[in-house]
Amino acid sequence: MLFVGGIHGDEPEGAYSTSQLPAAFTNAGLAETVTLTILEDANPDGRAAGTRVNANGVDINRNFPASNFDQNNPIYGREPLSQPESRALKDTIDRVDPNLVMVAHAWSGRKFINFDGPAQELADRFSAASGLPVEASASFAPTPGSLGSYVGRDRGIPILTIEVLKGTDQQVVWEQLHTALLQAIAG
Ligand SMILES: [Zn+2]
């Protein structure tokens, strides 16, 4: 199981959750059956600068080698894995070989979860435990080269994209999500 605490630098709402998850995971007795890898922040330069993009001005979450990669937009990085952050995250996925990936994001004005790959049932359970409705990928902007496109649709690994309300206090986010996160990790 791989949990990514953030990939857009202006969406730090999941940061506190990454700090709390290890102890909660252990206290829930999950360490005996699950290997949990936490990537605290996939875009540290963006987080430091408070920007969605990395220091090269590239959206990491559009720079993965997905079949729908869009090479025509410079913000997407011109070619897949052109950025050190996307390479590092892909390498982590190759090394960990996860059965489930969850990524924390934030959205202005509403909160929801989205899934790619074989994760419908998981998304429904996460929704019930967290109160975040499930939104189909088609209901928001196209996401060429996204982690969800690459990991979920192309590699067939279940992935949940968790969109909390932008600006929510990080501790409140943890309180909203921790039961759902632990349930998803427990499988
Ligand atoms: Zn985001």
Coordinates of N, CA and C and ligand atoms in Angstrom, one line a residue:
M1 N 0.8 -1.2 0.0 CA 0.0 0.0 0.0 C 0.9 1.2 0.0
L2 N 0.6 2.1 -0.9 CA 1.4 3.4 -1.0 C 0.5 4.6 -0.8
F3 N 0.8 5.4 0.1 CA 0.1 6.7 0.4 C 1.0 7.8 0.0
V4 N 0.5 8.7 -0.8 CA 1.2 9.9 -1.3 C 0.6 11.1 -0.7
G5 N 1.3 11.9 0.1 CA 0.7 13.0 0.9 C 0.4 14.2 0.1
G6 N 1.0 14.3 -1.1 CA 0.7 15.5 -1.9 C 1.5 15.5 -3.2
I7 N 1.0 16.0 -4.2 CA 1.7 16.1 -5.5 C 1.6 17.5 -6.2
H8 N 0.6 18.2 -5.7 CA 0.4 19.6 -6.1 C 0.8 20.5 -4.9
G9 N 1.8 21.3 -5.2 CA 2.4 22.1 -4.0 C 1.5 23.0 -3.3
D10 N 0.4 23.4 -4.0 CA -0.5 24.3 -3.3 C -1.7 23.6 -2.7
E11 N -1.5 22.3 -2.4 CA -2.5 21.4 -1.8 C -1.9 20.7 -0.6
P12 N -1.5 21.4 0.4 CA -0.8 20.7 1.5 C -1.7 20.1 2.6
E13 N -3.0 20.0 2.3 CA -4.0 19.6 3.3 C -3.7 18.2 3.9
G14 N -3.1 17.4 3.1 CA -2.8 16.0 3.5 C -1.6 15.8 4.4
A15 N -0.9 16.9 4.6 CA 0.5 16.8 5.2 C 0.4 16.2 6.7
Y16 N -0.6 16.7 7.4 CA -0.7 16.2 8.8 C -1.1 14.7 8.8
S17 N -1.9 14.3 7.9 CA -2.3 12.9 7.8 C -1.0 12.0 7.6
T18 N -0.1 12.4 6.8 CA 1.1 11.6 6.6 C 1.9 11.4 7.9
S19 N 1.8 12.5 8.8 CA 2.6 12.4 10.0 C 1.8 11.5 11.0
Q20 N 0.5 11.4 10.9 CA -0.3 10.6 11.9 C -0.5 9.2 11.5
L21 N -0.4 8.9 10.2 CA -0.8 7.6 9.7 C 0.1 6.5 10.2
P22 N 1.4 6.6 10.4 CA 2.2 5.5 10.9 C 1.8 5.0 12.2
A23 N 1.6 5.8 13.2 CA 1.1 5.4 14.5 C -0.3 4.8 14.5
A24 N -1.2 5.4 13.7 CA -2.5 4.9 13.6 C -2.5 3.5 13.0
F25 N -1.7 3.4 12.0 CA -1.5 2.1 11.3 C -1.1 1.0 12.2
T26 N -0.1 1.3 13.0 CA 0.5 0.4 14.0 C -0.5 0.0 15.1
N27 N -1.2 1.1 15.6 CA -2.2 0.9 16.7 C -3.4 0.1 16.2
A28 N -3.7 0.1 14.9 CA -4.8 -0.7 14.4 C -4.4 -2.1 14.1
G29 N -3.1 -2.5 14.4 CA -2.7 -3.8 14.2 C -2.5 -4.2 12.8
L30 N -2.3 -3.3 11.9 CA -2.2 -3.6 10.5 C -0.8 -4.0 10.0
A31 N 0.2 -3.7 10.9 CA 1.6 -3.9 10.5 C 1.9 -5.3 10.2
E32 N 1.1 -6.2 10.8 CA 1.4 -7.6 10.7 C 1.0 -8.2 9.3
T33 N 0.0 -7.5 8.7 CA -0.5 -8.0 7.4 C -0.3 -7.1 6.2
V34 N 0.1 -5.9 6.4 CA 0.2 -4.9 5.3 C 1.5 -4.2 5.4
T35 N 2.1 -4.0 4.3 CA 3.3 -3.1 4.2 C 2.9 -1.8 3.7
L36 N 3.0 -0.7 4.5 CA 2.6 0.6 4.2 C 3.8 1.5 3.9
T37 N 3.8 2.1 2.7 CA 4.9 3.0 2.3 C 4.2 4.4 2.2
I38 N 4.8 5.4 2.9 CA 4.3 6.7 2.8 C 5.3 7.6 2.1
L39 N 4.8 8.2 1.0 CA 5.6 9.3 0.4 C 5.1 10.6 0.8
E40 N 5.8 11.3 1.7 CA 5.2 12.4 2.4 C 4.8 13.5 1.4
D41 N 5.6 13.8 0.4 CA 5.3 14.9 -0.5 C 6.1 14.6 -1.8
A42 N 5.3 14.5 -2.9 CA 6.0 14.2 -4.2 C 6.4 15.5 -4.9
N43 N 6.2 16.6 -4.3 CA 6.5 17.9 -5.0 C 7.0 18.9 -3.9
P44 N 8.1 18.7 -3.3 CA 8.6 19.5 -2.2 C 8.9 21.0 -2.6
D45 N 9.4 21.2 -3.8 CA 9.7 22.5 -4.3 C 8.4 23.3 -4.4
G46 N 7.4 22.6 -5.0 CA 6.1 23.3 -5.2 C 5.5 23.6 -3.8
R47 N 5.6 22.7 -2.9 CA 5.0 23.0 -1.6 C 5.7 24.2 -0.9
A48 N 7.0 24.2 -1.0 CA 7.8 25.3 -0.4 C 7.4 26.6 -1.1
A49 N 7.1 26.6 -2.4 CA 6.7 27.8 -3.1 C 5.2 28.1 -3.0
G50 N 4.5 27.1 -2.6 CA 3.0 27.3 -2.6 C 2.4 27.2 -4.0
T51 N 3.1 26.5 -4.9 CA 2.6 26.4 -6.3 C 2.1 25.0 -6.7
R52 N 1.2 24.9 -7.6 CA 0.7 23.6 -8.1 C 1.9 22.9 -8.7
V53 N 2.7 23.6 -9.5 CA 3.7 23.1 -10.3 C 5.0 22.9 -9.6
N54 N 6.0 22.2 -10.1 CA 7.3 22.1 -9.5 C 8.2 23.4 -9.9
A55 N 9.4 23.3 -9.5 CA 10.3 24.5 -9.7 C 10.6 24.7 -11.2
N56 N 10.3 23.7 -12.1 CA 10.4 23.9 -13.5 C 9.1 24.4 -14.2
G57 N 8.1 24.6 -13.3 CA 6.8 25.0 -13.9 C 6.0 23.9 -14.5
V58 N 6.3 22.7 -14.1 CA 5.6 21.5 -14.7 C 4.7 20.9 -13.6
D59 N 3.5 20.6 -14.1 CA 2.5 19.8 -13.3 C 2.9 18.4 -13.2
I60 N 3.5 17.9 -12.1 CA 4.0 16.6 -11.9 C 2.9 15.6 -12.2
N61 N 1.6 15.9 -11.9 CA 0.5 15.0 -12.1 C 0.0 15.0 -13.5
R62 N 0.8 15.5 -14.5 CA 0.5 15.4 -15.9 C 1.7 14.9 -16.6
N63 N 2.7 14.4 -15.9 CA 4.0 14.1 -16.5 C 4.3 12.6 -16.4
F64 N 3.3 11.8 -16.1 CA 3.5 10.3 -16.1 C 3.4 9.7 -17.5
P65 N 4.0 8.6 -17.7 CA 4.0 8.0 -19.1 C 2.7 7.2 -19.3
A66 N 1.6 7.9 -19.2 CA 0.3 7.3 -19.4 C 0.0 7.3 -20.9
S67 N -0.9 6.4 -21.4 CA -1.2 6.4 -22.8 C -1.9 7.7 -23.3
N68 N -2.5 8.4 -22.3 CA -3.1 9.7 -22.7 C -2.2 10.9 -22.5
F69 N -0.9 10.7 -22.3 CA 0.0 11.8 -22.1 C -0.2 12.9 -23.2
D70 N -0.2 14.2 -22.9 CA -0.3 15.3 -23.8 C 1.0 16.0 -23.9
Q71 N 1.7 15.8 -25.1 CA 3.0 16.5 -25.3 C 2.9 17.9 -25.7
N72 N 1.7 18.4 -26.0 CA 1.6 19.7 -26.6 C 1.5 20.9 -25.6
N73 N 1.4 20.6 -24.3 CA 1.3 21.6 -23.3 C 2.6 21.7 -22.5
P74 N 3.3 22.8 -22.5 CA 4.6 22.8 -21.8 C 4.4 22.6 -20.3
I75 N 3.2 22.9 -19.8 CA 3.0 22.7 -18.3 C 3.0 21.2 -18.0
Y76 N 2.8 20.4 -19.0 CA 2.8 18.9 -18.8 C 4.2 18.3 -18.9
G77 N 5.2 19.1 -19.3 CA 6.6 18.7 -19.3 C 7.1 18.1 -20.6
R78 N 6.4 18.3 -21.7 CA 6.8 18.0 -23.1 C 7.0 16.5 -23.3
E79 N 7.6 15.8 -22.4 CA 7.7 14.3 -22.6 C 7.5 13.6 -21.2
P80 N 7.0 12.4 -21.2 CA 6.7 11.7 -19.9 C 8.0 11.6 -19.1
L81 N 7.9 11.7 -17.8 CA 9.0 11.5 -16.9 C 10.2 12.4 -17.1
S82 N 9.9 13.6 -17.7 CA 10.9 14.6 -17.9 C 11.3 15.3 -16.6
Q83 N 10.5 15.1 -15.5 CA 10.8 15.7 -14.2 C 11.3 14.8 -13.2
P84 N 12.3 15.2 -12.3 CA 12.8 14.3 -11.3 C 11.7 13.8 -10.3
E85 N 10.7 14.6 -10.1 CA 9.7 14.2 -9.1 C 8.8 13.1 -9.7
S86 N 8.5 13.2 -11.0 CA 7.7 12.1 -11.6 C 8.5 10.8 -11.7
R87 N 9.8 11.0 -12.0 CA 10.7 9.8 -12.1 C 10.8 9.1 -10.7
A88 N 11.0 9.9 -9.7 CA 11.1 9.4 -8.3 C 9.8 8.6 -7.9
L89 N 8.7 9.2 -8.3 CA 7.4 8.5 -7.9 C 7.2 7.2 -8.7
K90 N 7.5 7.3 -9.9 CA 7.4 6.0 -10.7 C 8.4 5.0 -10.2
D91 N 9.6 5.4 -9.9 CA 10.6 4.4 -9.3 C 10.1 3.8 -8.0
T92 N 9.4 4.7 -7.2 CA 8.9 4.2 -5.9 C 7.8 3.1 -6.2
I93 N 6.9 3.4 -7.2 CA 5.9 2.5 -7.5 C 6.5 1.1 -8.0
D94 N 7.5 1.2 -8.9 CA 8.1 0.0 -9.4 C 8.7 -0.8 -8.2
R95 N 9.3 -0.1 -7.3 CA 10.0 -0.8 -6.2 C 9.0 -1.4 -5.2
V96 N 8.0 -0.6 -4.8 CA 7.1 -1.0 -3.8 C 6.1 -2.1 -4.4
D97 N 5.8 -1.9 -5.7 CA 4.8 -2.8 -6.4 C 3.5 -2.9 -5.6
P98 N 2.8 -1.7 -5.4 CA 1.7 -1.7 -4.5 C 0.4 -2.3 -5.0
N99 N -0.4 -2.8 -4.1 CA -1.7 -3.3 -4.5 C -2.8 -2.2 -4.5
L100 N -2.4 -1.1 -3.8 CA -3.3 0.1 -3.7 C -2.5 1.3 -3.6
V101 N -2.9 2.4 -4.3 CA -2.2 3.7 -4.2 C -3.3 4.7 -3.8
M102 N -3.0 5.5 -2.8 CA -3.9 6.6 -2.4 C -3.1 7.9 -2.5
V103 N -3.7 9.0 -3.0 CA -3.0 10.3 -3.2 C -3.9 11.4 -2.6
A104 N -3.3 12.2 -1.8 CA -4.1 13.4 -1.2 C -3.9 14.6 -2.1
H105 N -5.1 15.2 -2.4 CA -5.2 16.4 -3.2 C -6.2 17.3 -2.4
A106 N -6.4 18.5 -3.0 CA -7.5 19.4 -2.4 C -8.1 20.1 -3.6
W107 N -9.4 20.5 -3.5 CA -10.2 21.0 -4.5 C -10.9 22.3 -4.0
S108 N -11.0 23.3 -4.8 CA -11.7 24.5 -4.3 C -13.2 24.3 -4.4
G109 N -13.9 24.5 -3.3 CA -15.3 24.5 -3.3 C -16.0 23.2 -3.1
R110 N -15.4 22.1 -3.2 CA -16.0 20.8 -3.0 C -15.0 19.8 -2.6
K111 N -15.5 18.7 -2.1 CA -14.6 17.6 -1.7 C -15.2 16.3 -2.3
F112 N -14.4 15.4 -2.7 CA -14.8 14.1 -3.3 C -13.6 13.2 -3.4
I113 N -13.9 11.9 -3.8 CA -12.8 11.0 -4.2 C -13.1 10.6 -5.6
N114 N -12.0 10.2 -6.2 CA -12.1 9.7 -7.6 C -11.2 8.5 -7.6
F115 N -11.5 7.6 -8.5 CA -10.7 6.4 -8.6 C -10.4 6.1 -10.1
D116 N -9.3 5.3 -10.2 CA -8.9 4.8 -11.5 C -8.5 3.3 -11.3
G117 N -8.7 2.5 -12.4 CA -8.4 1.1 -12.3 C -9.5 0.4 -11.5
P118 N -9.2 -0.8 -11.1 CA -10.2 -1.7 -10.4 C -10.5 -1.3 -9.0
A119 N -11.1 -0.1 -8.7 CA -11.2 0.4 -7.4 C -12.6 0.9 -7.1
Q120 N -13.6 0.5 -7.9 CA -15.0 1.0 -7.6 C -15.5 0.7 -6.2
E121 N -15.3 -0.6 -5.9 CA -15.8 -1.0 -4.6 C -15.1 -0.3 -3.4
L122 N -13.8 -0.2 -3.6 CA -13.0 0.4 -2.6 C -13.4 1.9 -2.5
A123 N -13.6 2.5 -3.6 CA -14.0 4.0 -3.6 C -15.3 4.1 -2.9
D124 N -16.3 3.2 -3.1 CA -17.6 3.3 -2.4 C -17.4 3.1 -0.9
R125 N -16.6 2.2 -0.5 CA -16.4 2.0 1.0 C -15.7 3.2 1.6
F126 N -14.7 3.8 0.8 CA -14.0 5.0 1.3 C -15.0 6.1 1.4
S127 N -15.9 6.2 0.5 CA -16.9 7.3 0.5 C -17.8 7.1 1.7
A128 N -18.2 5.9 2.0 CA -19.1 5.7 3.1 C -18.5 6.1 4.4
A129 N -17.2 5.8 4.5 CA -16.5 6.0 5.8 C -16.0 7.5 6.0
S130 N -15.9 8.2 4.9 CA -15.3 9.5 5.0 C -16.4 10.6 4.7
G131 N -17.5 10.3 4.1 CA -18.5 11.3 3.7 C -18.1 12.0 2.4
L132 N -17.0 11.6 1.8 CA -16.7 12.3 0.5 C -17.4 11.5 -0.7
P133 N -18.2 12.1 -1.5 CA -18.8 11.4 -2.6 C -17.8 11.0 -3.6
V134 N -18.2 9.9 -4.3 CA -17.4 9.4 -5.4 C -17.7 10.2 -6.7
E135 N -16.8 10.7 -7.4 CA -17.0 11.4 -8.6 C -16.2 10.6 -9.7
A136 N -16.9 10.4 -10.8 CA -16.3 9.7 -12.0 C -15.3 10.6 -12.6
S137 N -14.3 10.1 -13.2 CA -13.2 10.9 -13.9 C -13.8 11.8 -14.9
A138 N -14.9 11.3 -15.6 CA -15.4 12.1 -16.7 C -16.1 13.4 -16.2
S139 N -16.3 13.5 -14.9 CA -17.1 14.7 -14.4 C -16.2 15.9 -14.2
F140 N -14.9 15.8 -14.3 CA -14.1 17.0 -14.2 C -13.1 17.0 -15.4
A141 N -12.2 18.0 -15.4 CA -11.3 18.2 -16.5 C -10.5 17.0 -16.9
P142 N -10.2 16.8 -18.2 CA -9.4 15.7 -18.6 C -8.0 15.7 -17.9
T143 N -7.5 14.6 -17.6 CA -6.3 14.5 -16.8 C -5.2 13.7 -17.5
P144 N -4.7 14.2 -18.7 CA -3.7 13.5 -19.4 C -2.4 13.3 -18.6
G145 N -1.8 12.2 -18.7 CA -0.5 12.0 -18.0 C -0.6 12.0 -16.5
S146 N -1.8 11.8 -15.9 CA -1.9 11.9 -14.5 C -1.5 10.6 -13.9
L147 N -1.2 10.6 -12.6 CA -0.9 9.4 -11.8 C -2.0 8.4 -11.9
G148 N -3.2 8.9 -11.8 CA -4.4 8.0 -11.9 C -4.5 7.3 -13.3
S149 N -4.2 8.1 -14.3 CA -4.3 7.5 -15.7 C -3.2 6.4 -15.8
Y150 N -2.0 6.7 -15.4 CA -0.9 5.8 -15.5 C -1.0 4.6 -14.7
V151 N -1.2 4.8 -13.4 CA -1.2 3.7 -12.4 C -2.5 2.9 -12.5
G152 N -3.6 3.6 -12.6 CA -4.9 2.9 -12.5 C -5.3 2.4 -13.9
R153 N -5.4 3.3 -14.9 CA -6.0 2.8 -16.1 C -5.0 2.0 -16.9
D154 N -3.7 2.4 -17.0 CA -2.7 1.7 -17.8 C -2.1 0.5 -17.1
R155 N -1.8 0.6 -15.8 CA -1.2 -0.5 -15.1 C -2.1 -1.4 -14.4
G156 N -3.4 -0.9 -14.2 CA -4.4 -1.8 -13.6 C -4.2 -1.9 -12.1
I157 N -3.5 -0.9 -11.5 CA -3.4 -0.9 -10.0 C -4.5 0.0 -9.4
P158 N -5.3 -0.4 -8.5 CA -6.3 0.4 -7.9 C -5.7 1.7 -7.3
I159 N -6.3 2.9 -7.6 CA -5.8 4.1 -7.1 C -6.9 5.0 -6.7
L160 N -6.9 5.6 -5.5 CA -7.9 6.5 -5.1 C -7.2 7.9 -5.0
T161 N -7.9 8.9 -5.7 CA -7.5 10.3 -5.6 C -8.4 11.0 -4.6
I162 N -7.9 11.4 -3.5 CA -8.7 12.0 -2.4 C -8.6 13.5 -2.5
E163 N -9.8 14.1 -2.8 CA -9.8 15.6 -2.9 C -10.6 16.2 -1.7
V164 N -9.8 16.7 -0.8 CA -10.5 17.3 0.4 C -10.8 18.8 0.0
L165 N -11.6 19.5 0.8 CA -11.9 20.9 0.5 C -10.6 21.7 0.7
K166 N -10.3 22.5 -0.3 CA -9.1 23.3 -0.2 C -9.2 24.3 0.9
G167 N -8.1 24.4 1.7 CA -8.1 25.3 2.8 C -8.5 24.7 4.1
T168 N -8.9 23.5 4.1 CA -9.4 22.8 5.4 C -8.1 22.6 6.3
D169 N -8.3 22.9 7.5 CA -7.3 22.6 8.5 C -6.7 21.2 8.4
Q170 N -5.4 21.0 8.4 CA -4.8 19.7 8.2 C -5.3 18.7 9.3
Q171 N -5.5 19.1 10.5 CA -5.9 18.2 11.5 C -7.4 17.8 11.3
V172 N -8.2 18.7 10.8 CA -9.6 18.4 10.5 C -9.6 17.3 9.4
V173 N -8.7 17.5 8.4 CA -8.6 16.5 7.3 C -8.3 15.1 7.8
W174 N -7.4 15.1 8.7 CA -7.1 13.8 9.3 C -8.2 13.2 10.0
E175 N -9.0 14.0 10.8 CA -10.1 13.5 11.5 C -11.2 13.0 10.5
Q176 N -11.3 13.7 9.4 CA -12.3 13.2 8.4 C -11.9 11.9 7.7
L177 N -10.6 11.7 7.5 CA -10.2 10.7 6.6 C -9.7 9.4 7.4
H178 N -9.3 9.5 8.6 CA -8.5 8.4 9.2 C -9.2 7.1 9.2
T179 N -10.5 7.1 9.5 CA -11.2 5.8 9.5 C -11.2 5.2 8.1
A180 N -11.5 6.0 7.2 CA -11.6 5.5 5.8 C -10.2 5.1 5.3
L181 N -9.2 5.8 5.7 CA -7.8 5.4 5.2 C -7.4 4.1 5.8
L182 N -7.7 3.9 7.1 CA -7.3 2.6 7.8 C -8.1 1.5 7.2
Q183 N -9.4 1.7 6.9 CA -10.2 0.6 6.3 C -9.7 0.2 5.0
A184 N -9.3 1.2 4.2 CA -8.8 0.9 2.8 C -7.5 0.2 2.9
I185 N -6.7 0.6 3.9 CA -5.4 -0.1 4.0 C -5.6 -1.5 4.5
A186 N -6.6 -1.7 5.4 CA -6.9 -3.1 5.9 C -7.4 -4.0 4.7
G187 N -8.0 -3.4 3.7 CA -8.4 -4.2 2.5 C -9.7 -4.9 2.7
Ligands
ZN1 ZN -4.3 18.3 -6.9

